[in-house]
Amino acid sequence: MEYMSFMNKQLAKAVLGVAVVYAFATPASAQDTKIGVVSLQAVVERAPQTKAVMEALREEFAPREREIVAKQKEIEDLQAKVQKDLAVMGETERRNAEKNLRDLGREFERLRTEYQEDSNLRQNEEFGVLQRAVLKEVQDYAQSQGYDLIVGDGVLYVNASVNITEDVLNAVIANYEASNP
């Protein structure tokens, strides 16, 4: 994940460098260059597809989440029973109860860890697909609107007149609604 973040930053720097060179290297007569800035993160965060992906992932992992909650309740119930009966338990019975609690605790931690790892993996997969789709939408929008250069995240300043994030987001929403009536 850190590698992807590093690569995204390097890509943003490279794109910004190309934009600066492109803007200053063109002759004065060719200053009709149309440049826009898009915050991909903002588009992805606010796109309806993101909400749909999150809901699908919640549904996908709901059974496992219920299993974890049930295991936690089982542990709490056993702890309460052991605490209540501790005074009347024999040494062997107490050791068996403590072993059962340890075993349940290990199983709970294993379930929780596997759930977290699988959930993170699926989120990364789905958001990768979503990011690629949004990037394609940005490219399609830029072509249809006659942009020569679109700069993404990593921009330190942008004049509102070249920030097309809202326009791209509206196009993403319109395309989503058109394909999901």
CSV table of C-alpha atoms in Angstrom, one decimal:
chain,number,residue,atom,x,y,z
A,1,MET,CA,0.0,0.0,0.0
A,2,GLU,CA,2.8,2.4,0.8
A,3,TYR,CA,4.5,1.5,-2.5
A,4,MET,CA,1.3,2.5,-4.3
A,5,SER,CA,1.1,5.8,-2.4
A,6,PHE,CA,4.8,6.4,-3.3
A,7,MET,CA,4.2,5.6,-6.9
A,8,ASN,CA,1.1,7.8,-7.0
A,9,LYS,CA,3.1,10.7,-5.6
A,10,GLN,CA,5.9,10.1,-8.1
A,11,LEU,CA,3.4,10.0,-11.0
A,12,ALA,CA,1.7,13.2,-9.8
A,13,LYS,CA,5.1,14.9,-9.6
A,14,ALA,CA,5.9,13.7,-13.1
A,15,VAL,CA,2.6,14.9,-14.5
A,16,LEU,CA,2.9,18.2,-12.8
A,17,GLY,CA,6.4,18.6,-14.3
A,18,VAL,CA,5.2,17.8,-17.7
A,19,ALA,CA,2.4,20.3,-17.3
A,20,VAL,CA,4.8,23.0,-16.3
A,21,VAL,CA,7.2,22.3,-19.1
A,22,TYR,CA,4.3,22.0,-21.6
A,23,ALA,CA,2.8,25.3,-20.4
A,24,PHE,CA,6.0,27.2,-20.7
A,25,ALA,CA,7.6,25.5,-23.7
A,26,THR,CA,4.7,26.2,-26.1
A,27,PRO,CA,5.1,29.3,-28.3
A,28,ALA,CA,3.1,32.4,-27.5
A,29,SER,CA,0.8,31.7,-30.4
A,30,ALA,CA,-0.2,28.3,-29.0
A,31,GLN,CA,-1.3,29.5,-25.6
A,32,ASP,CA,-4.8,28.2,-26.2
A,33,THR,CA,-3.8,25.1,-24.3
A,34,LYS,CA,-6.7,23.9,-22.2
A,35,ILE,CA,-5.6,22.5,-18.9
A,36,GLY,CA,-7.7,21.1,-16.1
A,37,VAL,CA,-7.2,19.8,-12.6
A,38,VAL,CA,-9.1,16.9,-11.1
A,39,SER,CA,-8.9,15.5,-7.6
A,40,LEU,CA,-9.3,11.8,-8.2
A,41,GLN,CA,-9.6,11.2,-4.5
A,42,ALA,CA,-12.6,13.6,-4.2
A,43,VAL,CA,-14.3,12.1,-7.2
A,44,VAL,CA,-13.8,8.5,-5.9
A,45,GLU,CA,-15.0,9.5,-2.4
A,46,ARG,CA,-18.2,11.2,-3.7
A,47,ALA,CA,-19.0,8.9,-6.6
A,48,PRO,CA,-22.2,6.8,-6.3
A,49,GLN,CA,-20.2,3.8,-7.3
A,50,THR,CA,-18.2,4.1,-4.0
A,51,LYS,CA,-21.4,3.8,-2.0
A,52,ALA,CA,-22.5,0.8,-4.0
A,53,VAL,CA,-19.1,-0.9,-3.5
A,54,MET,CA,-19.2,-0.2,0.2
A,55,GLU,CA,-22.7,-1.6,0.5
A,56,ALA,CA,-21.8,-4.7,-1.5
A,57,LEU,CA,-18.7,-5.3,0.7
A,58,ARG,CA,-20.8,-4.9,3.9
A,59,GLU,CA,-23.3,-7.5,2.6
A,60,GLU,CA,-20.4,-9.8,1.6
A,61,PHE,CA,-18.8,-9.7,5.0
A,62,ALA,CA,-22.0,-9.5,7.1
A,63,PRO,CA,-22.2,-13.3,7.8
A,64,ARG,CA,-18.6,-13.3,9.1
A,65,GLU,CA,-19.1,-10.2,11.1
A,66,ARG,CA,-22.1,-11.9,12.8
A,67,GLU,CA,-20.0,-15.0,13.5
A,68,ILE,CA,-17.4,-12.8,15.2
A,69,VAL,CA,-20.0,-11.0,17.3
A,70,ALA,CA,-21.5,-14.4,18.3
A,71,LYS,CA,-18.1,-15.7,19.3
A,72,GLN,CA,-17.5,-12.6,21.4
A,73,LYS,CA,-20.9,-13.0,23.1
A,74,GLU,CA,-20.0,-16.7,23.7
A,75,ILE,CA,-16.8,-15.6,25.4
A,76,GLU,CA,-18.5,-13.0,27.5
A,77,ASP,CA,-21.2,-15.4,28.6
A,78,LEU,CA,-18.6,-18.0,29.6
A,79,GLN,CA,-16.6,-15.4,31.5
A,80,ALA,CA,-19.7,-14.3,33.4
A,81,LYS,CA,-20.5,-18.0,34.2
A,82,VAL,CA,-17.0,-18.7,35.4
A,83,GLN,CA,-16.9,-15.6,37.5
A,84,LYS,CA,-20.2,-16.4,39.1
A,85,ASP,CA,-19.3,-20.1,39.7
A,86,LEU,CA,-15.6,-19.5,40.6
A,87,ALA,CA,-16.2,-19.9,44.4
A,88,VAL,CA,-17.9,-23.3,44.0
A,89,MET,CA,-15.7,-24.8,41.3
A,90,GLY,CA,-13.1,-27.4,41.9
A,91,GLU,CA,-9.5,-27.0,40.8
A,92,THR,CA,-10.0,-29.2,37.7
A,93,GLU,CA,-13.2,-27.6,36.7
A,94,ARG,CA,-11.6,-24.1,37.1
A,95,ARG,CA,-8.6,-25.1,34.9
A,96,ASN,CA,-11.0,-26.6,32.3
A,97,ALA,CA,-13.0,-23.4,32.2
A,98,GLU,CA,-9.9,-21.2,31.9
A,99,LYS,CA,-8.7,-23.5,29.1
A,100,ASN,CA,-12.0,-23.1,27.3
A,101,LEU,CA,-11.8,-19.4,27.7
A,102,ARG,CA,-8.3,-19.3,26.2
A,103,ASP,CA,-9.3,-21.5,23.3
A,104,LEU,CA,-12.3,-19.4,22.6
A,105,GLY,CA,-10.2,-16.2,22.8
A,106,ARG,CA,-7.7,-17.7,20.3
A,107,GLU,CA,-10.5,-18.7,18.0
A,108,PHE,CA,-12.0,-15.2,18.3
A,109,GLU,CA,-8.7,-13.5,17.5
A,110,ARG,CA,-8.1,-15.8,14.5
A,111,LEU,CA,-11.6,-15.1,13.2
A,112,ARG,CA,-11.2,-11.3,13.7
A,113,THR,CA,-7.7,-11.3,12.1
A,114,GLU,CA,-8.8,-13.3,9.1
A,115,TYR,CA,-11.9,-11.1,8.7
A,116,GLN,CA,-9.8,-7.9,8.8
A,117,GLU,CA,-7.3,-9.2,6.3
A,118,ASP,CA,-9.9,-10.5,3.9
A,119,SER,CA,-11.9,-7.4,4.2
A,120,ASN,CA,-8.9,-5.2,3.5
A,121,LEU,CA,-8.0,-7.3,0.5
A,122,ARG,CA,-11.5,-7.1,-1.0
A,123,GLN,CA,-11.7,-3.3,-0.4
A,124,ASN,CA,-8.3,-2.8,-2.1
A,125,GLU,CA,-9.5,-4.9,-5.0
A,126,GLU,CA,-12.8,-3.1,-5.4
A,127,PHE,CA,-11.3,0.3,-5.0
A,128,GLY,CA,-8.6,-0.5,-7.5
A,129,VAL,CA,-11.3,-1.3,-10.0
A,130,LEU,CA,-13.2,1.8,-9.1
A,131,GLN,CA,-10.1,4.0,-9.4
A,132,ARG,CA,-9.4,2.7,-12.8
A,133,ALA,CA,-13.0,3.3,-13.9
A,134,VAL,CA,-12.9,6.9,-12.6
A,135,LEU,CA,-9.6,7.5,-14.3
A,136,LYS,CA,-11.2,6.3,-17.6
A,137,GLU,CA,-14.1,8.6,-16.9
A,138,VAL,CA,-11.6,11.5,-16.5
A,139,GLN,CA,-9.9,10.7,-19.7
A,140,ASP,CA,-13.2,10.4,-21.6
A,141,TYR,CA,-14.4,13.7,-20.1
A,142,ALA,CA,-11.2,15.4,-21.0
A,143,GLN,CA,-11.4,14.2,-24.6
A,144,SER,CA,-15.0,15.1,-25.0
A,145,GLN,CA,-14.4,18.6,-23.6
A,146,GLY,CA,-11.3,19.3,-25.6
A,147,TYR,CA,-8.7,19.4,-22.8
A,148,ASP,CA,-5.1,19.2,-23.7
A,149,LEU,CA,-3.8,18.3,-20.3
A,150,ILE,CA,-5.4,17.1,-17.0
A,151,VAL,CA,-3.4,17.2,-13.8
A,152,GLY,CA,-4.3,15.1,-10.9
A,153,ASP,CA,-3.6,15.0,-7.2
A,154,GLY,CA,-0.3,16.5,-5.9
A,155,VAL,CA,-1.1,20.0,-7.1
A,156,LEU,CA,-0.2,22.7,-4.6
A,157,TYR,CA,-2.4,25.4,-6.1
A,158,VAL,CA,-5.1,25.5,-8.7
A,159,ASN,CA,-7.3,28.4,-9.9
A,160,ALA,CA,-11.0,27.4,-9.6
A,161,SER,CA,-11.4,28.1,-13.4
A,162,VAL,CA,-9.3,25.1,-14.3
A,163,ASN,CA,-10.5,22.8,-11.5
A,164,ILE,CA,-12.9,20.4,-13.2
A,165,THR,CA,-13.4,18.0,-10.3
A,166,GLU,CA,-17.1,18.9,-10.0
A,167,ASP,CA,-17.7,18.6,-13.7
A,168,VAL,CA,-16.0,15.2,-13.8
A,169,LEU,CA,-17.9,14.0,-10.7
A,170,ASN,CA,-21.2,15.1,-12.4
A,171,ALA,CA,-20.2,13.1,-15.5
A,172,VAL,CA,-19.4,10.1,-13.3
A,173,ILE,CA,-22.7,10.3,-11.6
A,174,ALA,CA,-24.6,10.8,-14.9
A,175,ASN,CA,-22.9,7.7,-16.4
A,176,TYR,CA,-23.6,5.7,-13.3
A,177,GLU,CA,-27.2,6.6,-13.3
A,178,ALA,CA,-27.5,5.9,-17.0
A,179,SER,CA,-26.1,2.4,-16.6
A,180,ASN,CA,-28.0,1.7,-13.3
A,181,PRO,CA,-31.6,2.8,-13.8
